[in-house]
Amino acid sequence: MVVFNLTQFSGKELTALPENGRIPRNLVGIGGRINTVSDTILELKKIKKSFGGNTVLNGLDISIGRGEFLTLLGASGCGKTTTLRIIAGLEQPDGGDILLDGESILSKEPNRRNVNTVFQNYALFPNMNVEKNIGYGLKIRKRPKEEIRRRVKEMLEMVQLPGFEKRMPDELSGGQRQRVAIARAVINQPQVLLLDEPLGALDLKLRRQMQLELKRLQKKLGITFIYITHDQEEAINMSDRIAVMRNGVFEQIGTPNEIYDHPETSYVADFVGNANIYRTPDKTYAIRSENILLGGEPECMIPAVVEEKSFAGGQLRILFALEDGQKITASRYGIDYDLNTGERIAIGWKEASAAEVIDNG
Amino acid sequence: MAESRKTIWPLLLPIYLFTLVFVFAPLVYLVVLSFMTRAEVWGAVPRLTLDNYKRILEPLYLRVFAESIRLAVSSTAIILLAGYPFGYFMARMSPRWKKRMMVLLMIPFWTSTLIRLNGWIIVFRSNGVLDKFLMALGLTDRPLKLLYSYPAVLVGMVYALLPYMILSVYSSAEKMDWSLTEAARDLGAGRFQAFVTITLKHTLPGVLSGVILTFIPSMGLFFIADLLGGNKIVLVGSVIQEQLTKGRNLPFAAALSVVLFVLTSLFIALYRRIVHTGEPEGLY
């Protein structure tokens, strides 16, 4: 029996929901109480997969809540795409089980799973126009032509491409193709939508815009999103929870705040927000670069030499070398800081901003 | 636009010249020849006539055309049914196996088709390999007399032309983006539906070139019919060849060729029409 943990949802989502005047049925149990049993929509149990003796997934366990936005975050090759393909049914795991709404879907063909995918390259059918692409799922299910036309129109309005029915995929921009791919998946009303780095091919500005739009769409539809990215900023911006993946296991699962402020391992601390890893003989700490104090405060007791100064993304980054050879990066907003290369100062950090982590590289 | 056309013209000139000299000119010559009159000994005299075409309408020659079309259509159909799955599955193999299959497909091309067809004679003739094999198994009790029959010619055609279909289908299946088929499955299509609505459509160009590469030769490959069909199966190709060599009737051979050419083009056009505009009803 799955007991749903309320802290899995960030509070803001629950308060944000009644905006449109009603509480989605799927979040409310009998008598308006949060239902504690069926609020898990998807469950992975000890999922294992290897390709030709090469272990890709090594026992994945996770419960995903109804209407949750979960991000699988990890470097390329960590197994996140394989995880998605296994959920979609395009790949069979070697071991473990997948429960969708409490029922094992392991033996079901991809077309029998109430799950849809937005592929990394969108995989739009090049010989069909936008209307046929989006309507494909309904046509396969033999829905009446009139209904298909009407719902495709609704979908196009929802993804803000009204009137695009007759366009061919090669006449669309990257962002437009992306929206069509989402509409094509969502029209089938899946219980879970899988998105494989859907913004990967877009430029930064469009990415930011699409992030907001996807988030808006997800709230409006109330569908569970499982979202893949290797971009930690994107993960933090959009997710209710983030599962940081590495070498085929979830290294840490938590809300963006938990992952950012309380990383459990040095890998997570480094991958999410490039934290400094500071090692003492018996302990390892993660400290964010913005929390490094540069002299003048009582915590500053570690002698350091300025090795390098660089400017990136509106931030000045100062690289320090400590006496034992460890490197610490401090960051400050602004384009210059009164420190020169080679200068010696004492640096430090507040105890609260150093998270003790398991050292795993 | 006008500028780029001007600059590209010198580059295209050799291609135009080549086509003009080696494709268009012989064709015109053939058509002109088909309206001329046979010379006394060899060649043609420029006396215009329709007699050559009238002669084709004689039942004897109409039968030959009907027989040729029947053979070409049935061998192309068999080749398509056998070659498509082969090319399709070959494209899905690992790169290592693809290479191996490619070598296997190429081996027959190292020997002349004529010699390989003689191998089939040994298989098909009375008390040949096939007869002995079937009789040893107790499936038949006397020789089947398969050589010099329609099935033997059909087998020969299929055997000689199958690789072209396999390679055409393979080359278009190889370019196939399999994520499209996966997307179709993900969107609710069963294996067969996904194949028909997505994979088949994307491999149709390969099927089309395969059909062209097998249908056209199977209308004209006279030596297969000669070797395996003897004088029982007479195809247009054989008649043309006979009229050229033994009959020394160049204008009539030319007229037969023109009709063959037009018929083949018509069949290909018809096939393209069916494949391109007609969508299999009920499947998509």
PDB file of N, CA, C and O in Angstrom, chain A residues 73 204 207-208 211 229-239 242 271-273:
ATOM      1  N   LEU A  73      16.870  14.574 -13.785  1.00  0.00           N
ATOM      2  CA  LEU A  73      18.005  15.432 -14.109  1.00  0.00           C
ATOM      3  C   LEU A  73      19.277  14.611 -14.057  1.00  0.00           C
ATOM      4  O   LEU A  73      19.511  13.882 -13.091  1.00  0.00           O
ATOM      5  N   LEU A 204      18.218  29.864 -26.205  1.00  0.00           N
ATOM      6  CA  LEU A 204      18.024  30.167 -24.784  1.00  0.00           C
ATOM      7  C   LEU A 204      16.754  30.963 -24.496  1.00  0.00           C
ATOM      8  O   LEU A 204      15.994  30.647 -23.591  1.00  0.00           O
ATOM      9  N   ARG A 207      13.744  28.900 -25.008  1.00  0.00           N
ATOM     10  CA  ARG A 207      13.696  27.900 -23.941  1.00  0.00           C
ATOM     11  C   ARG A 207      13.010  28.457 -22.711  1.00  0.00           C
ATOM     12  O   ARG A 207      12.138  27.828 -22.141  1.00  0.00           O
ATOM     13  N   ARG A 208      13.439  29.658 -22.301  1.00  0.00           N
ATOM     14  CA  ARG A 208      12.880  30.288 -21.100  1.00  0.00           C
ATOM     15  C   ARG A 208      11.375  30.463 -21.250  1.00  0.00           C
ATOM     16  O   ARG A 208      10.604  30.154 -20.347  1.00  0.00           O
ATOM     17  N   GLN A 211       9.610  27.138 -21.172  1.00  0.00           N
ATOM     18  CA  GLN A 211       9.575  26.587 -19.809  1.00  0.00           C
ATOM     19  C   GLN A 211       8.325  27.066 -19.085  1.00  0.00           C
ATOM     20  O   GLN A 211       7.587  26.279 -18.496  1.00  0.00           O
ATOM     21  N   THR A 229      15.820  16.429 -18.463  1.00  0.00           N
ATOM     22  CA  THR A 229      16.720  17.499 -18.875  1.00  0.00           C
ATOM     23  C   THR A 229      18.101  17.271 -18.275  1.00  0.00           C
ATOM     24  O   THR A 229      18.256  16.524 -17.308  1.00  0.00           O
ATOM     25  N   HIS A 230      19.098  17.889 -18.883  1.00  0.00           N
ATOM     26  CA  HIS A 230      20.419  17.875 -18.256  1.00  0.00           C
ATOM     27  C   HIS A 230      20.745  19.282 -17.752  1.00  0.00           C
ATOM     28  O   HIS A 230      21.826  19.546 -17.281  1.00  0.00           O
ATOM     29  N   ASP A 231      19.726  20.177 -17.865  1.00  0.00           N
ATOM     30  CA  ASP A 231      19.923  21.575 -17.515  1.00  0.00           C
ATOM     31  C   ASP A 231      19.354  21.810 -16.109  1.00  0.00           C
ATOM     32  O   ASP A 231      18.141  21.803 -15.917  1.00  0.00           O
ATOM     33  N   GLN A 232      20.234  22.017 -15.148  1.00  0.00           N
ATOM     34  CA  GLN A 232      19.789  22.109 -13.754  1.00  0.00           C
ATOM     35  C   GLN A 232      18.911  23.327 -13.528  1.00  0.00           C
ATOM     36  O   GLN A 232      17.972  23.297 -12.733  1.00  0.00           O
ATOM     37  N   GLU A 233      19.173  24.396 -14.299  1.00  0.00           N
ATOM     38  CA  GLU A 233      18.387  25.605 -14.136  1.00  0.00           C
ATOM     39  C   GLU A 233      16.933  25.350 -14.550  1.00  0.00           C
ATOM     40  O   GLU A 233      15.978  25.741 -13.871  1.00  0.00           O
ATOM     41  N   GLU A 234      16.792  24.645 -15.680  1.00  0.00           N
ATOM     42  CA  GLU A 234      15.477  24.292 -16.181  1.00  0.00           C
ATOM     43  C   GLU A 234      14.742  23.421 -15.159  1.00  0.00           C
ATOM     44  O   GLU A 234      13.557  23.619 -14.876  1.00  0.00           O
ATOM     45  N   ALA A 235      15.474  22.466 -14.600  1.00  0.00           N
ATOM     46  CA  ALA A 235      14.872  21.557 -13.621  1.00  0.00           C
ATOM     47  C   ALA A 235      14.361  22.338 -12.419  1.00  0.00           C
ATOM     48  O   ALA A 235      13.248  22.126 -11.943  1.00  0.00           O
ATOM     49  N   ILE A 236      15.172  23.275 -11.949  1.00  0.00           N
ATOM     50  CA  ILE A 236      14.787  24.046 -10.765  1.00  0.00           C
ATOM     51  C   ILE A 236      13.601  24.956 -11.074  1.00  0.00           C
ATOM     52  O   ILE A 236      12.680  25.095 -10.274  1.00  0.00           O
ATOM     53  N   ASN A 237      13.595  25.541 -12.259  1.00  0.00           N
ATOM     54  CA  ASN A 237      12.508  26.440 -12.651  1.00  0.00           C
ATOM     55  C   ASN A 237      11.147  25.761 -12.705  1.00  0.00           C
ATOM     56  O   ASN A 237      10.138  26.365 -12.372  1.00  0.00           O
ATOM     57  N   MET A 238      11.112  24.541 -13.205  1.00  0.00           N
ATOM     58  CA  MET A 238       9.826  23.955 -13.566  1.00  0.00           C
ATOM     59  C   MET A 238       9.281  22.916 -12.616  1.00  0.00           C
ATOM     60  O   MET A 238       8.074  22.720 -12.550  1.00  0.00           O
ATOM     61  N   SER A 239      10.164  22.221 -11.906  1.00  0.00           N
ATOM     62  CA  SER A 239       9.726  20.978 -11.270  1.00  0.00           C
ATOM     63  C   SER A 239       9.054  21.157  -9.919  1.00  0.00           C
ATOM     64  O   SER A 239       9.352  22.088  -9.169  1.00  0.00           O
ATOM     65  N   ILE A 242      12.610  16.980  -8.204  1.00  0.00           N
ATOM     66  CA  ILE A 242      13.696  16.638  -9.118  1.00  0.00           C
ATOM     67  C   ILE A 242      14.287  15.307  -8.659  1.00  0.00           C
ATOM     68  O   ILE A 242      14.493  15.101  -7.462  1.00  0.00           O
ATOM     69  N   PHE A 271      26.562  19.058  -9.443  1.00  0.00           N
ATOM     70  CA  PHE A 271      25.769  19.055 -10.668  1.00  0.00           C
ATOM     71  C   PHE A 271      24.681  20.117 -10.635  1.00  0.00           C
ATOM     72  O   PHE A 271      24.420  20.783 -11.631  1.00  0.00           O
ATOM     73  N   VAL A 272      24.054  20.280  -9.487  1.00  0.00           N
ATOM     74  CA  VAL A 272      22.995  21.272  -9.371  1.00  0.00           C
ATOM     75  C   VAL A 272      23.593  22.547  -8.774  1.00  0.00           C
ATOM     76  O   VAL A 272      23.794  22.642  -7.572  1.00  0.00           O
ATOM     77  N   GLY A 273      23.922  23.486  -9.602  1.00  0.00           N
ATOM     78  CA  GLY A 273      24.384  24.779  -9.114  1.00  0.00           C
ATOM     79  C   GLY A 273      25.873  24.879  -8.842  1.00  0.00           C
ATOM     80  O   GLY A 273      26.320  25.825  -8.188  1.00  0.00           O
TER      81      GLY A 273
END
